[in-house]
C-alpha atoms as an extended CHARMM CRD file, in Angstrom:
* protein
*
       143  EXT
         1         1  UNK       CA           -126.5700000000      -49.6600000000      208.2870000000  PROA      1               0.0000000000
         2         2  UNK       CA           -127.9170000000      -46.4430000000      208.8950000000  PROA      2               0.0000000000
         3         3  UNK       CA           -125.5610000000      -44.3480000000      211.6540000000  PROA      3               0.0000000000
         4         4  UNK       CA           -127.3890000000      -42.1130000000      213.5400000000  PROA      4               0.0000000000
         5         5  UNK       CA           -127.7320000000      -41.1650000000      217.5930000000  PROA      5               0.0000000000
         6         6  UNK       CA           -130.9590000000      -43.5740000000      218.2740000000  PROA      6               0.0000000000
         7         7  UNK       CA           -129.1830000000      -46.6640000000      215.6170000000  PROA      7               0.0000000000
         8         8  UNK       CA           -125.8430000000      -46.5860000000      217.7610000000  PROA      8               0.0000000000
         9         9  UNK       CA           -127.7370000000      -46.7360000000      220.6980000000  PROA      9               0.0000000000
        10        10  UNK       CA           -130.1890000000      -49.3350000000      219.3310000000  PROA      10              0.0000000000
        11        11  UNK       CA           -126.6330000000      -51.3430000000      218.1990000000  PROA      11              0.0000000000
        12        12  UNK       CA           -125.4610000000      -51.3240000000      222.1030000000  PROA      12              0.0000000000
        13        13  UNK       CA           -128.6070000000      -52.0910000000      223.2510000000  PROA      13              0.0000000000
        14        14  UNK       CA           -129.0680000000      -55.4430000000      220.9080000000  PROA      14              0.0000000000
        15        15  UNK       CA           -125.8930000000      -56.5510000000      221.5770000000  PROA      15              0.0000000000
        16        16  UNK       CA           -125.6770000000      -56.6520000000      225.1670000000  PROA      16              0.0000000000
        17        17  UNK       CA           -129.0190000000      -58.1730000000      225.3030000000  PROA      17              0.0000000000
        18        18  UNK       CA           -127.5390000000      -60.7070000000      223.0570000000  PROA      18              0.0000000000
        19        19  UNK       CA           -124.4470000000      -61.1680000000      224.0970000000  PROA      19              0.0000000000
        20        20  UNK       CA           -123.6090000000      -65.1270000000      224.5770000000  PROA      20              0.0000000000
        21        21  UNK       CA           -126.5120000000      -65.9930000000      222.4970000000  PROA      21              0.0000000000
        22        22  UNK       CA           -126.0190000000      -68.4530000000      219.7060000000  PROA      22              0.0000000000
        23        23  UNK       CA           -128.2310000000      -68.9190000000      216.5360000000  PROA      23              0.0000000000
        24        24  UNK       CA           -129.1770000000      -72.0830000000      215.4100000000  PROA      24              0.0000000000
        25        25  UNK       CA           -126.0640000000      -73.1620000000      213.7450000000  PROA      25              0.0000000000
        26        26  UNK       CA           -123.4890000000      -71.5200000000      216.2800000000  PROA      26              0.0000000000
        27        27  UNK       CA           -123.0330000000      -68.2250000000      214.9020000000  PROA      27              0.0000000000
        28        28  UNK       CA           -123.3890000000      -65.1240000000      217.1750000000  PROA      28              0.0000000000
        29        29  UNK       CA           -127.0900000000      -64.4020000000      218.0830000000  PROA      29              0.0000000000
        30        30  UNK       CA           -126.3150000000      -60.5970000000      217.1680000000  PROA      30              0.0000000000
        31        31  UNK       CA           -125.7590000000      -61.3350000000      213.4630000000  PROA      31              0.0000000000
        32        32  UNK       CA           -129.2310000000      -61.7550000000      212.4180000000  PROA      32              0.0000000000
        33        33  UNK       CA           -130.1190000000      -58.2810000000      213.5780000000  PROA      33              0.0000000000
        34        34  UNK       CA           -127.2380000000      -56.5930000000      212.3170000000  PROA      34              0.0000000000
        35        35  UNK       CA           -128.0930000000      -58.0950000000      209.1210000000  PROA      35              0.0000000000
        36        36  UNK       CA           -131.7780000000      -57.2910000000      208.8730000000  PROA      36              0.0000000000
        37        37  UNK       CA           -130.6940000000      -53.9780000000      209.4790000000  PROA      37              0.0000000000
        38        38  UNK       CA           -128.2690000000      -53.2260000000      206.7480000000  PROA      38              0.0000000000
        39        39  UNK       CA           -131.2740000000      -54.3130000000      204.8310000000  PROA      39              0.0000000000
        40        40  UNK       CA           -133.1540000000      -50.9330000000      205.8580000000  PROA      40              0.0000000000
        41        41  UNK       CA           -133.4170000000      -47.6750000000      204.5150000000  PROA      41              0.0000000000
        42        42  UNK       CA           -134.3780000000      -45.3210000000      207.2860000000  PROA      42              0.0000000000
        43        43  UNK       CA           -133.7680000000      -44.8080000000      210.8320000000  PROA      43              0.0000000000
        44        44  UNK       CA           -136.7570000000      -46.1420000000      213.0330000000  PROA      44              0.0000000000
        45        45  UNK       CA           -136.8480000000      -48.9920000000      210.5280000000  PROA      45              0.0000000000
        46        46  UNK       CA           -133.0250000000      -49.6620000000      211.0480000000  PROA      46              0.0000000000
        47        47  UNK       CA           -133.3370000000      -49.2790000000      214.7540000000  PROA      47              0.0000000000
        48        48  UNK       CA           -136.3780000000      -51.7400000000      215.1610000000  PROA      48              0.0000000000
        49        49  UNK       CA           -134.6240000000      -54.3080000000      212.7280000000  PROA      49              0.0000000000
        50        50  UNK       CA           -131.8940000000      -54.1400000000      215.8540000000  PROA      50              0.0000000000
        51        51  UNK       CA           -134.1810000000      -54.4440000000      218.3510000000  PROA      51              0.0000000000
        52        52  UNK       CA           -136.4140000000      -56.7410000000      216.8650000000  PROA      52              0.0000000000
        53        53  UNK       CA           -136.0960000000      -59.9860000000      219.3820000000  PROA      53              0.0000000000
        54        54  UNK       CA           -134.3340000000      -58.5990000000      222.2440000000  PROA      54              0.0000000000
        55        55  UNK       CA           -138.1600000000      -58.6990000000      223.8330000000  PROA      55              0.0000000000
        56        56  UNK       CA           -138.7670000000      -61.6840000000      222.3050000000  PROA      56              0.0000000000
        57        57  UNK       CA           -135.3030000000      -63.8910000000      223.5640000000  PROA      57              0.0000000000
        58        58  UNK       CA           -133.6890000000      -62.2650000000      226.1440000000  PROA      58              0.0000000000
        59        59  UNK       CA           -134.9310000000      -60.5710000000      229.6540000000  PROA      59              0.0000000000
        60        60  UNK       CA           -135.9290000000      -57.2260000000      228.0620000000  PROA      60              0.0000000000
        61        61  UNK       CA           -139.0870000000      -56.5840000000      228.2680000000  PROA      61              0.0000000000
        62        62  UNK       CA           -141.1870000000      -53.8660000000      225.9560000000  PROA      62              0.0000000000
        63        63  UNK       CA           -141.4760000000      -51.3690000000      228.7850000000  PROA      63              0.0000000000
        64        64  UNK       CA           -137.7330000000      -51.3220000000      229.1180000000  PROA      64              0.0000000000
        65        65  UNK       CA           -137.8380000000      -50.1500000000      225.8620000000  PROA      65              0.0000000000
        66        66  UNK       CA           -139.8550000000      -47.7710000000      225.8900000000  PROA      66              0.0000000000
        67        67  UNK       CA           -137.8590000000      -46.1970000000      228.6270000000  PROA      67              0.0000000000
        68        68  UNK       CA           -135.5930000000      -45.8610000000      225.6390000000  PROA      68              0.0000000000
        69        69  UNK       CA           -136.6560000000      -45.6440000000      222.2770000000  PROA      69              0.0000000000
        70        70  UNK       CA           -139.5340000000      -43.3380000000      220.5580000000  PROA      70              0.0000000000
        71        71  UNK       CA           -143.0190000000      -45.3060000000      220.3160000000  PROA      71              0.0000000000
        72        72  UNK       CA           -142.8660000000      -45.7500000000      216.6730000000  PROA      72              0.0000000000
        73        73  UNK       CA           -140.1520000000      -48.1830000000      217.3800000000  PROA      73              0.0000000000
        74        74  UNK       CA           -141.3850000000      -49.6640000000      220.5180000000  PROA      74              0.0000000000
        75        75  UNK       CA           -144.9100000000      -50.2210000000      218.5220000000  PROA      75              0.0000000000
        76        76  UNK       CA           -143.5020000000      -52.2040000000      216.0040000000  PROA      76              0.0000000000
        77        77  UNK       CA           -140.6520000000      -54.0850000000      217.8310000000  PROA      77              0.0000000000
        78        78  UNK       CA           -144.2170000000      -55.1500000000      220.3360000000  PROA      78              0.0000000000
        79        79  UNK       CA           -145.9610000000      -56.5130000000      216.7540000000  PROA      79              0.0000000000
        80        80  UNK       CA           -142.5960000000      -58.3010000000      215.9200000000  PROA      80              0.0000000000
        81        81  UNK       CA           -142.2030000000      -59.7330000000      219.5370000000  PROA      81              0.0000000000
        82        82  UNK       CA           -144.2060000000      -63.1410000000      218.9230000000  PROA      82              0.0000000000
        83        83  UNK       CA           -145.7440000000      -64.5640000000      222.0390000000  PROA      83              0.0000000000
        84        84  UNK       CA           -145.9530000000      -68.2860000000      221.8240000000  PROA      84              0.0000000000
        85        85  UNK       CA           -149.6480000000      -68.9430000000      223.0220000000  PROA      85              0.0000000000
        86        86  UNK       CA           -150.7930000000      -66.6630000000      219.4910000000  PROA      86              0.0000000000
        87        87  UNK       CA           -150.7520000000      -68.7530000000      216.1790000000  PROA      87              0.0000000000
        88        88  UNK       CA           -147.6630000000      -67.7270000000      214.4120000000  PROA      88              0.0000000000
        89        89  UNK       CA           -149.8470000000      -66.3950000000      211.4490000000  PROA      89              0.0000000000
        90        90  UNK       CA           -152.2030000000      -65.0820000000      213.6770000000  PROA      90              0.0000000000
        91        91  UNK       CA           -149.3660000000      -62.7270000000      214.9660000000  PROA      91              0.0000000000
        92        92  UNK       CA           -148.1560000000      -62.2550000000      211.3680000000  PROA      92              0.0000000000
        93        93  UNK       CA           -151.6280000000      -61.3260000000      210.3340000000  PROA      93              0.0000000000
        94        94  UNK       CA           -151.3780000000      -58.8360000000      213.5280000000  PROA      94              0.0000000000
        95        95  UNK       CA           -148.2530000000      -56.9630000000      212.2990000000  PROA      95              0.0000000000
        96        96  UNK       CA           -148.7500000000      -56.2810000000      208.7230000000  PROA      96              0.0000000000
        97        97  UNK       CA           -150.6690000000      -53.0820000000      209.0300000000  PROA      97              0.0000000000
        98        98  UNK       CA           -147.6120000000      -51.0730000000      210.5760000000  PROA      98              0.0000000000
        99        99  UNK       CA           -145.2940000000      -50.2410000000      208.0690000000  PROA      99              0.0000000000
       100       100  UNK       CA           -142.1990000000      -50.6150000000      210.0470000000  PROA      100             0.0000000000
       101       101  UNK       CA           -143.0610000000      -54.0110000000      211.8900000000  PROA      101             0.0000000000
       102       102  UNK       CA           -144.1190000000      -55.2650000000      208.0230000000  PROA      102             0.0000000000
       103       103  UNK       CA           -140.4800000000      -54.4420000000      206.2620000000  PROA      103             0.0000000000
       104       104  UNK       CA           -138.6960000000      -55.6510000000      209.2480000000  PROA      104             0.0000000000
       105       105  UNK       CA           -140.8150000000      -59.0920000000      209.4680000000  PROA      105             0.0000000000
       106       106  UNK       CA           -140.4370000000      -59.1150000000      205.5920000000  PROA      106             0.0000000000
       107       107  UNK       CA           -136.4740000000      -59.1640000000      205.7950000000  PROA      107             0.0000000000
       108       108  UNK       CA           -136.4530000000      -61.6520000000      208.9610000000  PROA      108             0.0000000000
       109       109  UNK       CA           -138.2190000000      -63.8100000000      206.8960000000  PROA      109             0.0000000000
       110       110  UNK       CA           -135.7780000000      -63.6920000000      203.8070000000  PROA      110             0.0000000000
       111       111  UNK       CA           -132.9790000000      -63.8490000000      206.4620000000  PROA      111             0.0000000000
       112       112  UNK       CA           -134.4360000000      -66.9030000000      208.4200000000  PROA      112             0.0000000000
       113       113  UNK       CA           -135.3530000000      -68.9050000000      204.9710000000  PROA      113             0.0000000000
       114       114  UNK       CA           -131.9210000000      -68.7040000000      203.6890000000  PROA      114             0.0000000000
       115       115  UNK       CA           -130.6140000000      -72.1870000000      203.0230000000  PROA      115             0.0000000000
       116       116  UNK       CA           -127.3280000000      -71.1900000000      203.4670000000  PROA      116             0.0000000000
       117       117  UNK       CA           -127.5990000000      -70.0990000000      207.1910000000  PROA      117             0.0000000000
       118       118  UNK       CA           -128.0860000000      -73.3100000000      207.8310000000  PROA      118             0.0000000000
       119       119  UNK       CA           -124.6720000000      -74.5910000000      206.4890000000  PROA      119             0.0000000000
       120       120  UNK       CA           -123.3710000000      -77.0350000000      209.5500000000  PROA      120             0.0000000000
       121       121  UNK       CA           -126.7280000000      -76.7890000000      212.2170000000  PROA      121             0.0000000000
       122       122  UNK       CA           -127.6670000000      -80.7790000000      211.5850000000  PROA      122             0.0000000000
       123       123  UNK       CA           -131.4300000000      -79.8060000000      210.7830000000  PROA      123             0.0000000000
       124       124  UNK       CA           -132.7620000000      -82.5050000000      208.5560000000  PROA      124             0.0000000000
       125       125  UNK       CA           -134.1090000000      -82.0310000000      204.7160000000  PROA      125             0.0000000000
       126       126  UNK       CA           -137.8430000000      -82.4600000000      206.4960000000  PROA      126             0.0000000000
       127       127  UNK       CA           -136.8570000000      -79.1660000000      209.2110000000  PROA      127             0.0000000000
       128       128  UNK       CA           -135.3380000000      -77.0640000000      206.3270000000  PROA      128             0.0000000000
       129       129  UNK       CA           -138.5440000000      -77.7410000000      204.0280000000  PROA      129             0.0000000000
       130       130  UNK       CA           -141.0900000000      -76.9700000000      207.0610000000  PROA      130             0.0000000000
       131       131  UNK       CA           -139.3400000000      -73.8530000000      207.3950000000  PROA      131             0.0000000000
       132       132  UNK       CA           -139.5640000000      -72.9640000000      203.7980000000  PROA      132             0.0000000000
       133       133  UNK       CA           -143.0470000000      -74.0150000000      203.5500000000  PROA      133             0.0000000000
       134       134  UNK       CA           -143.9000000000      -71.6390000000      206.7280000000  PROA      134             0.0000000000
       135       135  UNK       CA           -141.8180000000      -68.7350000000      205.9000000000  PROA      135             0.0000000000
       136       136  UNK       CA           -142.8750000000      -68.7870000000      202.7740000000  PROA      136             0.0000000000
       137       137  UNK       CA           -146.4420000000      -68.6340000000      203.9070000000  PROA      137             0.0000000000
       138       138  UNK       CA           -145.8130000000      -65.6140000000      206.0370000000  PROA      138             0.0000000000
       139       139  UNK       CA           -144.2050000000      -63.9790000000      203.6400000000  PROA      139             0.0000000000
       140       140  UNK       CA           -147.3710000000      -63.9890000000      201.1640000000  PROA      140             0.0000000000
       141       141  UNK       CA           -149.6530000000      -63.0470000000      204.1290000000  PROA      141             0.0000000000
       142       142  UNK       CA           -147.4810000000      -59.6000000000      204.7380000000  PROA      142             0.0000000000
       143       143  UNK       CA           -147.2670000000      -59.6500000000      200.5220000000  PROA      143             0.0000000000
């Protein structure tokens, strides 16, 4: 994790969003983001790895963010923030020109295909392979 003025404040910010938010197999919503953002070397990389799906699953919405945080992170936390009526590869196809958006998506997809996440959840062999299959698709697409 990368400590600086705009991370802390990016660290508030994602946990409050979300706060009572469970992943998939119980754990603390807030985990995933604080993970994908140990994974990053810089600050507005860091601080969109935070904010990556607070527009995306909670009640934020982009221009509350941009109340807050410089455009370079606002731009890419927009290309991360999937919007359900846009083919998911479509949208991954959209993102992989900004640099930022591309590492972050790159790391949420390692994050999201590991196995071991999914340790108690009750997702069936067939779910866990899907996911693999798809992730592992977007991953070569941003590749």
């Amino acid at each position: 994790m990368i400590y600086t003025e705009m991370t802390i404040k990016a660290m508030k910010y994602a946990y409050n969003a979300h706060l009572g938010q469970l992943d998939y197999n119980n754990v603390p919503y807030i985990f995933h983001p604080y993970h994908l953002a140990e994974q990053m070397d810089d600050e507005v990389s860091c601080t969109v790895a935070l904010l990556h799906d607070v527009v995306e699953d909670t009640e934020i919405t982009i221009e509350d963010l941009k109340k807050e945080f410089p455009t370079k992170v606002t731009d890419a936390v927009a290309l991360l923030t999937h919007d359900e009526t846009v083919d998911y590869f479509d949208y991954v196809n959209a993102l992989k020109h900004n640099d930022v958006a591309r590492k972050v998506k790159l790391a949420d997809l390692d994050h999201n295909s590991d196995e071991n996440r999914a340790t108690g959840c009750g997702l069936s062999l067939e779910e866990l392979e899907a996911w693999k299959v798809k992730y592992a698709k977007a991953k070569a697409l941003l590749l």
